[in-house]
mmCIF file of C-alpha atoms and ligand atoms in Angstrom:
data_model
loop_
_atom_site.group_PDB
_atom_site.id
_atom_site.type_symbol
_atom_site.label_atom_id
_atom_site.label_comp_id
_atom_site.label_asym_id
_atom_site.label_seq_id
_atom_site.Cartn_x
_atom_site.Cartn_y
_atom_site.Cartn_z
ATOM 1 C CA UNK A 5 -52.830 35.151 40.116
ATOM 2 C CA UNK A 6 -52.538 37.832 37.341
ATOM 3 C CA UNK A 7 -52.077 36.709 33.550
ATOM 4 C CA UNK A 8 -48.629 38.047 34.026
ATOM 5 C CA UNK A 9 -47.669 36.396 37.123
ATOM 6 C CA UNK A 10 -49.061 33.122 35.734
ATOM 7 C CA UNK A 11 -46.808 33.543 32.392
ATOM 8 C CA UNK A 12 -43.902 34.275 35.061
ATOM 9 C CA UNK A 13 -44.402 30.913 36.917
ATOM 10 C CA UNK A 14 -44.527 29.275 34.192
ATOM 11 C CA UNK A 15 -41.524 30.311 32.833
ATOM 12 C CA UNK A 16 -40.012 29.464 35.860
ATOM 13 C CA UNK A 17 -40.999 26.313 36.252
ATOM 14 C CA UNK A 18 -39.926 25.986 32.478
ATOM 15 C CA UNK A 19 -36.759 26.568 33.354
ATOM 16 C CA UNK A 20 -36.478 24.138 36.337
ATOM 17 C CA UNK A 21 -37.898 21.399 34.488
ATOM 18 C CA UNK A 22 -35.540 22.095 31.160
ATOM 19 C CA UNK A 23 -32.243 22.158 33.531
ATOM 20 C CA UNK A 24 -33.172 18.197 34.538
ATOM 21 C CA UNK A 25 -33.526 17.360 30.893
ATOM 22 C CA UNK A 26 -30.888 15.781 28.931
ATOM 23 C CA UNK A 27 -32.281 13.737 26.121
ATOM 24 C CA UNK A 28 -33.077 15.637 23.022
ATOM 25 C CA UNK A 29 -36.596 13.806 23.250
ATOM 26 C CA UNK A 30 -37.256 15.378 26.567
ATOM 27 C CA UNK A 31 -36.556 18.855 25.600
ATOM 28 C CA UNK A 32 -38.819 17.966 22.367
ATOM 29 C CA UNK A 33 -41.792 17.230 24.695
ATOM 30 C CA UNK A 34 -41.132 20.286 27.088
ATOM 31 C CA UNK A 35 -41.300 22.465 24.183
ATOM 32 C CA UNK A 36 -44.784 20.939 22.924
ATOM 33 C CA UNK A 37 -46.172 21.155 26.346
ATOM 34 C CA UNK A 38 -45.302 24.760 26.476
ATOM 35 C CA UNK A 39 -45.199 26.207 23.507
ATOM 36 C CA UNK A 40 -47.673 23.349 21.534
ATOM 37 C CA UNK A 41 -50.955 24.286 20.316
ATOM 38 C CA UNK A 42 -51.958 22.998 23.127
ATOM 39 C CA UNK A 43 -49.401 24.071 25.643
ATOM 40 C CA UNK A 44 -49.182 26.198 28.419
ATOM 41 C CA UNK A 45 -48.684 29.378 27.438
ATOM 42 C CA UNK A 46 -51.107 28.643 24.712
ATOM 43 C CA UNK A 47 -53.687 28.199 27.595
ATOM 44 C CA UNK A 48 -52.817 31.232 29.485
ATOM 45 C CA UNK A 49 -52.915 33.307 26.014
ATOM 46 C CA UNK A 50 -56.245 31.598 25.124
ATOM 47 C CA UNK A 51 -57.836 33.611 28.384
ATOM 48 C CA UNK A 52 -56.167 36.844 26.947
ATOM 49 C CA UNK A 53 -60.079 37.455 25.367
ATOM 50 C CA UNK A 54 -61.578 38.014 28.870
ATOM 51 C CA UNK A 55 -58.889 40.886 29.310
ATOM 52 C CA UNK A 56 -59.210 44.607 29.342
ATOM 53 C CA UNK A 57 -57.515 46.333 26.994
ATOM 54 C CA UNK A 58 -54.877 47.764 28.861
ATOM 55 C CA UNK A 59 -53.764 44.383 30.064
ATOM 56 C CA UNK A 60 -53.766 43.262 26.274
ATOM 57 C CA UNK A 61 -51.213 45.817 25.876
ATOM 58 C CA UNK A 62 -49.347 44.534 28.801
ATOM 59 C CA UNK A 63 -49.707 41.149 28.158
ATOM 60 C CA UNK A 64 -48.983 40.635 24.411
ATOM 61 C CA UNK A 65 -45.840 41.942 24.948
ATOM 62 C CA UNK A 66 -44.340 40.005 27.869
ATOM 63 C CA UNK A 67 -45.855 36.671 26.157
ATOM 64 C CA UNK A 68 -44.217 37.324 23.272
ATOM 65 C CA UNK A 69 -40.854 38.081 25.068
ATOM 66 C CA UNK A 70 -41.856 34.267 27.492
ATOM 67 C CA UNK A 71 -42.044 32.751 23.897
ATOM 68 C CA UNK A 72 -39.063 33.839 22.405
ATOM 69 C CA UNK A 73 -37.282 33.866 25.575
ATOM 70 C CA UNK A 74 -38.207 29.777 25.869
ATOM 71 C CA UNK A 75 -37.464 28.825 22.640
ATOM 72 C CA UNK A 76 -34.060 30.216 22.658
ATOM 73 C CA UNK A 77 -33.366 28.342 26.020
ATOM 74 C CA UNK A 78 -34.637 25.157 24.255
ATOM 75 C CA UNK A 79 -32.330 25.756 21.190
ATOM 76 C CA UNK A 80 -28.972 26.116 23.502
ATOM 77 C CA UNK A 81 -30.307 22.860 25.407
ATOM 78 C CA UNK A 82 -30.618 20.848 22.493
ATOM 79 C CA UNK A 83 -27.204 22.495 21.288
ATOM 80 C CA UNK A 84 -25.356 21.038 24.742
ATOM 81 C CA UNK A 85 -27.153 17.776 24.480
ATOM 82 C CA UNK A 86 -25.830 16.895 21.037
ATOM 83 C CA UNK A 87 -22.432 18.500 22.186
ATOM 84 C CA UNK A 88 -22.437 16.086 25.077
ATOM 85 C CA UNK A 89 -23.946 12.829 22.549
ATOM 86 C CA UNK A 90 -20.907 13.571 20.667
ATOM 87 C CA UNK A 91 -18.477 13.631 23.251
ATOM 88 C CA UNK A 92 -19.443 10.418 24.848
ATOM 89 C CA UNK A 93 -19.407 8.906 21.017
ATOM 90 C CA UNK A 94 -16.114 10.435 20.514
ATOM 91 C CA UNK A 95 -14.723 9.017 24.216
ATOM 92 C CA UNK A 96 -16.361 5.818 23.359
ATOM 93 C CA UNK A 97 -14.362 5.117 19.989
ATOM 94 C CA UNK A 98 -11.236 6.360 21.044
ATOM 95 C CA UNK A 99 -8.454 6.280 18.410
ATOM 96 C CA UNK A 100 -5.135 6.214 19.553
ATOM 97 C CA UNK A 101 -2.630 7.660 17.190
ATOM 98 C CA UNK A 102 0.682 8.300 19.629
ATOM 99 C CA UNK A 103 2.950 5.389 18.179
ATOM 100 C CA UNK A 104 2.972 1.920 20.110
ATOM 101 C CA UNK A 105 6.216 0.347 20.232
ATOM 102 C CA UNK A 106 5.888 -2.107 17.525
ATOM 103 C CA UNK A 107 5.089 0.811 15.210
ATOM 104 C CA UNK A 108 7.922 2.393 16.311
ATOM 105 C CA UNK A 109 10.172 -0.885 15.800
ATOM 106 C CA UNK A 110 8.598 -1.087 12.106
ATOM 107 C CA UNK A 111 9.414 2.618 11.380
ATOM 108 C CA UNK A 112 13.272 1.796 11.911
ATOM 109 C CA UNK A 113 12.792 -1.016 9.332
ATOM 110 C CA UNK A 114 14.756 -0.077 6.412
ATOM 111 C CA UNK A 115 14.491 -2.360 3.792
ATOM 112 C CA UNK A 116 17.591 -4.165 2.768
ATOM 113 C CA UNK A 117 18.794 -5.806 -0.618
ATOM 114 C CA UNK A 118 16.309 -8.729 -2.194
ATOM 115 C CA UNK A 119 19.035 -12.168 -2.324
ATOM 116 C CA UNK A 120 18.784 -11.654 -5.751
ATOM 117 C CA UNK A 121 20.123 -8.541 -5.763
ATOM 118 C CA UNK A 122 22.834 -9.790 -3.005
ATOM 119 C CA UNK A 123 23.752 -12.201 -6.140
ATOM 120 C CA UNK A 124 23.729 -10.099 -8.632
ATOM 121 C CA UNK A 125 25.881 -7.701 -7.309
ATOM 122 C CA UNK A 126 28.507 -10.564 -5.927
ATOM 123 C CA UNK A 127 28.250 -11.556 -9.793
ATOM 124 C CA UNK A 128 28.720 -8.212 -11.403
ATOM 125 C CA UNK A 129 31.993 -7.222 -9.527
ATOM 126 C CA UNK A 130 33.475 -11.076 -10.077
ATOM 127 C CA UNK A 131 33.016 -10.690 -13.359
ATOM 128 C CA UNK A 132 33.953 -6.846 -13.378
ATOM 129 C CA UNK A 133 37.107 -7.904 -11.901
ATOM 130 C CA UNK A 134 37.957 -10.197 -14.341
ATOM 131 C CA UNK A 135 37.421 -7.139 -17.522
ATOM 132 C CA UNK A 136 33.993 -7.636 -18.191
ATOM 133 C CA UNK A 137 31.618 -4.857 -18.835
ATOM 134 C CA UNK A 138 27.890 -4.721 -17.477
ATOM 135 C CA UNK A 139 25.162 -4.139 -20.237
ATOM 136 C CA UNK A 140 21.145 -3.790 -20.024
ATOM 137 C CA UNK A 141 19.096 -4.769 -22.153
ATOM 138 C CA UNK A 142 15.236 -3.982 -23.015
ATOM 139 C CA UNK A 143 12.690 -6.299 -21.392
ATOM 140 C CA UNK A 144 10.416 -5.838 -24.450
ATOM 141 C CA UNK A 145 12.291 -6.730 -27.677
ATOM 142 C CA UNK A 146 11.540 -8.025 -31.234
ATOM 143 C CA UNK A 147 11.583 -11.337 -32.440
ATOM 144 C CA UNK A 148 14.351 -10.446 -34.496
ATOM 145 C CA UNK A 149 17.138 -9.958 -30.972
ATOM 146 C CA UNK A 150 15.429 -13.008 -29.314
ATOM 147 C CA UNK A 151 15.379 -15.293 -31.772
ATOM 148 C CA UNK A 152 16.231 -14.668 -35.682
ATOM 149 C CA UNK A 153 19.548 -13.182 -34.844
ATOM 150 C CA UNK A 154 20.198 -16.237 -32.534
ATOM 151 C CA UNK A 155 19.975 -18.490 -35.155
ATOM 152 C CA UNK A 156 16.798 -19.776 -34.520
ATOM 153 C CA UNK A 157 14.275 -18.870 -37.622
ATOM 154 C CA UNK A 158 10.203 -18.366 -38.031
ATOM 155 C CA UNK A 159 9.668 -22.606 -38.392
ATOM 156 C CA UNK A 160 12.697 -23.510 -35.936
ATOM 157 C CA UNK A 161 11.464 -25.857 -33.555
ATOM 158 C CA UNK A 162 13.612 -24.325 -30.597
ATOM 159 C CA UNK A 163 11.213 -21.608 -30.615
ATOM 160 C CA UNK A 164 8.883 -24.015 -28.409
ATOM 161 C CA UNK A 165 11.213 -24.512 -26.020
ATOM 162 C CA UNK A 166 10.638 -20.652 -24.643
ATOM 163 C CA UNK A 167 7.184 -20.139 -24.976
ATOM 164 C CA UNK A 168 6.494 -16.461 -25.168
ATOM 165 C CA UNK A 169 4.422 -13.458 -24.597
ATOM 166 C CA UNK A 170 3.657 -11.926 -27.810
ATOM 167 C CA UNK A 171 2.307 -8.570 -27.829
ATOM 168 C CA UNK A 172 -0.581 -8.026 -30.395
ATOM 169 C CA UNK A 173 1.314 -5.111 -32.867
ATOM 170 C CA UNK A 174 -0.188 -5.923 -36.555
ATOM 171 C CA UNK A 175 1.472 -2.877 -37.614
ATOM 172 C CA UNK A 176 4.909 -4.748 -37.079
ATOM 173 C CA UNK A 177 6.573 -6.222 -40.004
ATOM 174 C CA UNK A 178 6.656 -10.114 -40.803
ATOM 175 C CA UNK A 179 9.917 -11.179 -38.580
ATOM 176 C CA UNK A 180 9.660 -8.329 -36.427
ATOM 177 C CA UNK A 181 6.894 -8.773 -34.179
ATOM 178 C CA UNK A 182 7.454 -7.541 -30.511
ATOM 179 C CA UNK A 183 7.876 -9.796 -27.415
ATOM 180 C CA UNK A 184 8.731 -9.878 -24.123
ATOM 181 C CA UNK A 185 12.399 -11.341 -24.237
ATOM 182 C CA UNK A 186 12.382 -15.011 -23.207
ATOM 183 C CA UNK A 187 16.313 -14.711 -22.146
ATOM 184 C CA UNK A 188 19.200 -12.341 -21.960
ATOM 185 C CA UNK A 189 20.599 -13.660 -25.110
ATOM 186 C CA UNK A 190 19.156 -10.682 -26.744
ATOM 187 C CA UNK A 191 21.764 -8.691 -25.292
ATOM 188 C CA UNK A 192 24.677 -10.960 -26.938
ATOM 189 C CA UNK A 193 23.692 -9.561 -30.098
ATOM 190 C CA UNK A 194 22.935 -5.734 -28.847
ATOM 191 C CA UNK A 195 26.390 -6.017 -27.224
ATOM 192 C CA UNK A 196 28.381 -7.288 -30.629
ATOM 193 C CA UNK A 197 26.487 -4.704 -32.953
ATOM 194 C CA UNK A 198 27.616 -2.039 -30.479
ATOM 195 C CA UNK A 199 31.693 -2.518 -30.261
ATOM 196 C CA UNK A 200 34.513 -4.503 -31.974
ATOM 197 C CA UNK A 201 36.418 -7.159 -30.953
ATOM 198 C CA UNK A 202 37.958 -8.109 -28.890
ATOM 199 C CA UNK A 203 35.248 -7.700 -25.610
ATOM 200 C CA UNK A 204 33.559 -9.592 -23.244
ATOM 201 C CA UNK A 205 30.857 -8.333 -21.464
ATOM 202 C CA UNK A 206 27.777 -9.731 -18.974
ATOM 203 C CA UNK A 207 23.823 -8.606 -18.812
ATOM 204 C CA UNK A 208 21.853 -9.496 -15.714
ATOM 205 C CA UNK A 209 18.255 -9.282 -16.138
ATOM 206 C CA UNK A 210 14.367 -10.341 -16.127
ATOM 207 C CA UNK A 211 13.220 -12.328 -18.578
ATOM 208 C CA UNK A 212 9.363 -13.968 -18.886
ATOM 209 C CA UNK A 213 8.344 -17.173 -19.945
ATOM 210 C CA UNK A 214 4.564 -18.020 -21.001
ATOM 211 C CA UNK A 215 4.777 -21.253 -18.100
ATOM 212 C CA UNK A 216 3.147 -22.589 -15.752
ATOM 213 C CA UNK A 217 4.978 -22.139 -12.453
ATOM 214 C CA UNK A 218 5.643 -24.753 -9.889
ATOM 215 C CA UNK A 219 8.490 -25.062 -7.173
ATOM 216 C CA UNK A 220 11.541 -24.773 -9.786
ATOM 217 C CA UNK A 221 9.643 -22.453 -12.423
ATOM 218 C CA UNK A 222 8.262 -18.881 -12.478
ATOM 219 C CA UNK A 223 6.621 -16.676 -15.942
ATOM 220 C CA UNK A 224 9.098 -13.764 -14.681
ATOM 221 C CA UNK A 225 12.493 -14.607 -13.932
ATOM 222 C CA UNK A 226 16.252 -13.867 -13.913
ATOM 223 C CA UNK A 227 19.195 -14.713 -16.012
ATOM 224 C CA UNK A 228 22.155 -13.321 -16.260
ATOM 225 C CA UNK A 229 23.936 -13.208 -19.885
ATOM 226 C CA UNK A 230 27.797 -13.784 -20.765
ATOM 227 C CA UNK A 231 29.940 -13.392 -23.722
ATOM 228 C CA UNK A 232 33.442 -12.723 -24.539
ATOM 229 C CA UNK A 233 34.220 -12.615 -28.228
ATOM 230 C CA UNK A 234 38.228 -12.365 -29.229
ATOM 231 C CA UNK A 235 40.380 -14.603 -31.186
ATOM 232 C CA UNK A 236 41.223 -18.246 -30.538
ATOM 233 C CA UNK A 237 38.886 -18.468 -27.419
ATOM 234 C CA UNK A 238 38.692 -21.623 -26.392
ATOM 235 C CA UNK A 239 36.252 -24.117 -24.712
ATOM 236 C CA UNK A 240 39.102 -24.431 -22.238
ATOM 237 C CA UNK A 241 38.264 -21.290 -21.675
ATOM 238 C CA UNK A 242 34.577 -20.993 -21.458
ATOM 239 C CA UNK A 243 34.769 -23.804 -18.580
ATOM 240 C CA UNK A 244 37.856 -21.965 -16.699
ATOM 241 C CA UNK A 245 35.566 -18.927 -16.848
ATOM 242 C CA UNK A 246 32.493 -20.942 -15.557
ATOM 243 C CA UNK A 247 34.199 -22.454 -12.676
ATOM 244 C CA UNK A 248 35.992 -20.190 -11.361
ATOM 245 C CA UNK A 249 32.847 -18.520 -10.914
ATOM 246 C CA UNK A 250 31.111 -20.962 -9.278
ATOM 247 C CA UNK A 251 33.444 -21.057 -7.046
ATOM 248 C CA UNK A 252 33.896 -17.408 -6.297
ATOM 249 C CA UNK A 253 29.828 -17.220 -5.739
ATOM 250 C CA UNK A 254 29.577 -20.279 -3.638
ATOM 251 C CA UNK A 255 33.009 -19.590 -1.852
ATOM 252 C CA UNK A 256 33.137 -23.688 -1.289
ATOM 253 C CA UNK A 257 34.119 -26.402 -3.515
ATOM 254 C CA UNK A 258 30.329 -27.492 -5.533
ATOM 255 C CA UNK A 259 30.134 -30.658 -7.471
ATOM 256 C CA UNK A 260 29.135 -29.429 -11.078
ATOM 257 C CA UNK A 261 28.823 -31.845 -13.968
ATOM 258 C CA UNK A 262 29.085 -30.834 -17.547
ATOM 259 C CA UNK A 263 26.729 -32.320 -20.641
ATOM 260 C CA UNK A 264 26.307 -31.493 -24.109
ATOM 261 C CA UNK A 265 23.624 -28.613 -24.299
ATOM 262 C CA UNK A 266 21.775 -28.259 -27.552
ATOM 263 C CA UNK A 267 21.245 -24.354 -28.231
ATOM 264 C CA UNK A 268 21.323 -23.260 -31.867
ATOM 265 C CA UNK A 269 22.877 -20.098 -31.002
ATOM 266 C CA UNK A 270 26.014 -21.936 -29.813
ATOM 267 C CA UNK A 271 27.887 -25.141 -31.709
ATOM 268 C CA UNK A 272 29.131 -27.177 -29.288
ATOM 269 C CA UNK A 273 26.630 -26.228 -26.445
ATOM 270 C CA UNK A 274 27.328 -27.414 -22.822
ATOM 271 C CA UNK A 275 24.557 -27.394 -19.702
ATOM 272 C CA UNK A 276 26.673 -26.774 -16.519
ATOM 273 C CA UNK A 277 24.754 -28.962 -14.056
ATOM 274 C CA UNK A 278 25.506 -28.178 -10.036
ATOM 275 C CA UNK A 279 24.632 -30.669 -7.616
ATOM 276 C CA UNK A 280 21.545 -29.301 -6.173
ATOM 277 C CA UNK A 281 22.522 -27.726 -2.861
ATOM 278 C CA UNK A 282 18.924 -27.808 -1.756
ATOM 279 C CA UNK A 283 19.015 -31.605 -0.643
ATOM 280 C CA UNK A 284 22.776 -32.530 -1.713
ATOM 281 C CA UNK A 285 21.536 -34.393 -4.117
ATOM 282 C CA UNK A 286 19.163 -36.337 -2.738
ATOM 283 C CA UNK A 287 17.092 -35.517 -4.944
ATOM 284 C CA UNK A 288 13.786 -32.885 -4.330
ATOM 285 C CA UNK A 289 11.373 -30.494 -5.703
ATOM 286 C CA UNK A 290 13.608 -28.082 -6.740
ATOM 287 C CA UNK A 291 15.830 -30.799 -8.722
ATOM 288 C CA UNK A 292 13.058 -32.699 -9.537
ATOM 289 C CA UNK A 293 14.493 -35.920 -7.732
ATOM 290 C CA UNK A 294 17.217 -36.308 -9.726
ATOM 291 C CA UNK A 295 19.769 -34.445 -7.375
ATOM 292 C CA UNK A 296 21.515 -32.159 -10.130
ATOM 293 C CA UNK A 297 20.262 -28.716 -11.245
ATOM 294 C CA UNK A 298 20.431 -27.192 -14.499
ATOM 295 C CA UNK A 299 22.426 -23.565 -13.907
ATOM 296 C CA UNK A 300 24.841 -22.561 -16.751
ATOM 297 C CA UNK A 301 24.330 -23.549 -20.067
ATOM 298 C CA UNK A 302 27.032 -22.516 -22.447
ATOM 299 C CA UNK A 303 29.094 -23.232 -25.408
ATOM 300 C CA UNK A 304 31.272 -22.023 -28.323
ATOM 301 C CA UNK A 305 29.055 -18.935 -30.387
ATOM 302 C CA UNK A 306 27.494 -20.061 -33.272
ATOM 303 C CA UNK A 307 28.992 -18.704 -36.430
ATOM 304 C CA UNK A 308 25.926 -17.498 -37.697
ATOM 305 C CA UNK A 309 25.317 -15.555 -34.380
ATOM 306 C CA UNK A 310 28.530 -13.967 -35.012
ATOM 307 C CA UNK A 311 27.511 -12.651 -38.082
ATOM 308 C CA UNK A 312 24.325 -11.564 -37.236
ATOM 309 C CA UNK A 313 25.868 -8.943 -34.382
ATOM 310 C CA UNK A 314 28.482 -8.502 -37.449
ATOM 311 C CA UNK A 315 31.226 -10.130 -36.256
ATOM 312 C CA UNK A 316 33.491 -12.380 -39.389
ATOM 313 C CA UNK A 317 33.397 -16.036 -37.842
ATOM 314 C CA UNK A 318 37.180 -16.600 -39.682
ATOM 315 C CA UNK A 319 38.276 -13.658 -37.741
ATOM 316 C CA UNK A 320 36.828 -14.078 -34.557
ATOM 317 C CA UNK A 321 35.440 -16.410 -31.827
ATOM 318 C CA UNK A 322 33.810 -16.885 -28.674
ATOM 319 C CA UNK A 323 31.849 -18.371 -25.617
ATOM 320 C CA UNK A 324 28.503 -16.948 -24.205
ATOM 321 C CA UNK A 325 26.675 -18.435 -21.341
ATOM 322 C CA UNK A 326 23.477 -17.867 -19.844
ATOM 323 C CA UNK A 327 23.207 -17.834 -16.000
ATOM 324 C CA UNK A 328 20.144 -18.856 -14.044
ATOM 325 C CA UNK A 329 20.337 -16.320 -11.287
ATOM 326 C CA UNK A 330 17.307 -17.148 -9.597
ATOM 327 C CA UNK A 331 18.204 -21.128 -9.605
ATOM 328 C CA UNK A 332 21.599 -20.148 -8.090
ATOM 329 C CA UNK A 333 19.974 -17.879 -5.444
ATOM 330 C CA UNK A 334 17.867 -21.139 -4.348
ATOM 331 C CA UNK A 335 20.992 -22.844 -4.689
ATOM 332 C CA UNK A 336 22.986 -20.951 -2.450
ATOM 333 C CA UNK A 337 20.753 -20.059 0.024
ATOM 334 C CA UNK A 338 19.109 -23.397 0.240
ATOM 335 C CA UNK A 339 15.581 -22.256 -0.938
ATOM 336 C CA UNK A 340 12.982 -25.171 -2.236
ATOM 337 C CA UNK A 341 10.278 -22.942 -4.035
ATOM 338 C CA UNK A 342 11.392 -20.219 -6.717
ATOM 339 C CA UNK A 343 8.011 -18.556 -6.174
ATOM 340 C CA UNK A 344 9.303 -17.062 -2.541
ATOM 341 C CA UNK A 345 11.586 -15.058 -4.829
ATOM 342 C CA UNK A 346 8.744 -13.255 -6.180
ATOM 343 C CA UNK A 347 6.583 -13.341 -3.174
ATOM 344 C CA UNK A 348 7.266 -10.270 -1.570
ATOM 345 C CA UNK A 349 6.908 -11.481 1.269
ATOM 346 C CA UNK A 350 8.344 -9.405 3.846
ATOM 347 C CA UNK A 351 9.022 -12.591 6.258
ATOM 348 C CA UNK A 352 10.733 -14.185 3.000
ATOM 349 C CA UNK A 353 13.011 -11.033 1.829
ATOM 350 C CA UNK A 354 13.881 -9.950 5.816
ATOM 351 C CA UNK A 355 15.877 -12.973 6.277
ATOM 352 C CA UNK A 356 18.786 -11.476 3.398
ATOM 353 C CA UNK A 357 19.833 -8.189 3.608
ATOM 354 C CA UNK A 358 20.034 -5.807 6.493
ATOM 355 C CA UNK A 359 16.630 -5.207 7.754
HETATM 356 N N1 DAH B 7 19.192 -18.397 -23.563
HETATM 357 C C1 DAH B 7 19.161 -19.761 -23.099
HETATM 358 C C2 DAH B 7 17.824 -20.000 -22.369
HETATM 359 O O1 DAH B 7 17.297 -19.103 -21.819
HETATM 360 C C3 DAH B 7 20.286 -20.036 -22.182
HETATM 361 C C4 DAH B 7 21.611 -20.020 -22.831
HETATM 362 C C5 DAH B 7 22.116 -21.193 -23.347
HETATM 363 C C6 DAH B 7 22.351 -18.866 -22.969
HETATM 364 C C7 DAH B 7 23.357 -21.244 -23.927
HETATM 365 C C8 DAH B 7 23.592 -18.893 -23.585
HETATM 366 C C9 DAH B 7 24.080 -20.100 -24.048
HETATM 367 O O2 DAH B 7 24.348 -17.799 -23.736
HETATM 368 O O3 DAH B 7 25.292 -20.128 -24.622
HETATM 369 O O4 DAH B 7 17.378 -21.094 -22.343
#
């Protein structure tokens, strides 16, 4: 066999022999045994010295043409082998992304209104229907709104009965300090600097309490603020007010009790006690076993309060009241732990509003 015909059969049987292969290891060693140092065509080149020179001519040529023929073919094998690695990986870890059905069933999920919302809206057009107006108030205010104004001064001892989140402001002036509001009562004296008498208005809202939490308390909760301020307001009035709504939000007849309330930004101060609808008064977690639950304190505005949202106390009086909205949700819907109200927890929330 000529040097040529031998570098044809071997690139024929090169070719056989790299169609079989389909590991990129395979085609590694093919190339090394026929293009290695040591390799085939190596060998048939190394026997190029006992040629003429005329078949150098012929010869160089045609073996360079093998050589760069094979290593092209080896390039476009190792090319389809990874293309075929990848599409067995890809087949392997199939994703599917079409939507199943209980995608689809979550995609038509809505959302719907939190029960505290539900409330608070019921509230708002009761009370809307009776004259009142809605106000807001800021969730950070100054010491002066939550408590100065509300008669309770620097070395008051109420001031421990709402412990608070104080925000670090040294530049603030003694008395003025900023806070995160501990109730709505804030808004009773934001309300009276900001119209005349007579009025009556309500303020729903979040308020936060430096607490621990347990079944019946949370650090961020609702209340939901009352006042009306006119003259020769009575406490006849205050409870009329407080009972009818009760009985508007509950739509049923619900045993409430009523106690004198200490609050020094009211003189004489009522707590509103509902029997707690949770175990009828029984007695549970949420009422801590003694079957009543503290909702609506209220009472008679202190004069000093008055003055303070510069209102004359010989002129004018009033009632204010401060709502626990998320005590009545639990109330009305029967819930033992105020913490689900903050839970967002879908499973929780979905059983309210239209989901
Ligand atoms: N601000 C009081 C609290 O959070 C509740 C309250 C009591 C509000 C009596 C009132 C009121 O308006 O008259 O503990």
């Amino acid at each position: 066999m000529t040097m040529l015909e031998k570098l044809e059969s071997a690139y024929s049987t090169f070719c056989s022999e790299l169609e079989n292969l389909t590991t990129q290891a395979d085609v590694l060693n093919l190339k090394s045994n026929y293009l290695g140092k040591k390799g085939q065509v190596s060998e048939i080149l190394k026997s190029l010295k006992d040629a003429t020179p005329e078949q150098r001519k012929e010869i160089g040529p045609k073996a360079n043409e093998i050589k760069t023929k094979m290593t092209a073919d080896i390039a476009d094998k190792l090319a389809s082998i990874e293309l075929a690695e990848i599409n067995t990986k890809l087949a392997q870890n199939k994703i599917d992304i079409s939507l199943t059905d209980s995608v689809k069933e979550k995609a038509n999920f809505h959302g719907g209104f939190h029960p505290r919302t539900l409330i608070r809206q019921e509230i708002e057009d009761i009370f809307l229907s009776m004259g009142f107006e809605v106000l807001d108030g800021p969730h950070i205010d100054t010491e002066f709104y939550n408590f100065e104004a509300l008669n309770i001064p620097g070395d008051h001892p109420a001031r421990d009965m709402q412990d608070t989140f104080w925000f670090k402001d040294e530049k603030s002036e003694e008395g003025n300090k900023h806070l995160l509001r501990t109730h709505t009562s804030t808004i009773q004296i934001r309300g009276m600097l900001d119209r005349k008498p007579p009025f009556k208005f309500i303020a729903p809202g979040t308020v936060f309490r430096c607490e621990r939490t347990d079944a019946s308390h949370e650090m961020v909760f609702q209340q939901l603020e009352g006042m009306m301020v006119g003259k020769d307001i009575s406490v006849a009035n205050l409870i009329y007010f407080m009972k009818q709504t009760l009985k508007e939000i509950f739509k049923r007849d619900v045993e409430v009790r009523l106690r004198p309330g200490f609050f020094p930004f009211v003189e004489p101060g009522f707590e509103l006690d509902i029997k707690c609808q949770v175990c009828s008064g029984k007695g549970c977690s949420v009422c801590k076993k003694v079957g009543w639950v503290e909702l609506l304190p209220c009472g008679m505005v202190h004069p000093n309060v008055l003055r303070a949202g510069g209102i004359d106390p010989e002129e004018y009086n009033g009632f204010a009241f401060g709502l626990g909205l998320d005590r009545l949700v639990m109330m009305k819907y029967g819930i033992d732990d105020i913490r689900h109200l903050q839970s967002g927890d879908l499973r929780f929330n979905s059983q309210f509003g239209d989901y």
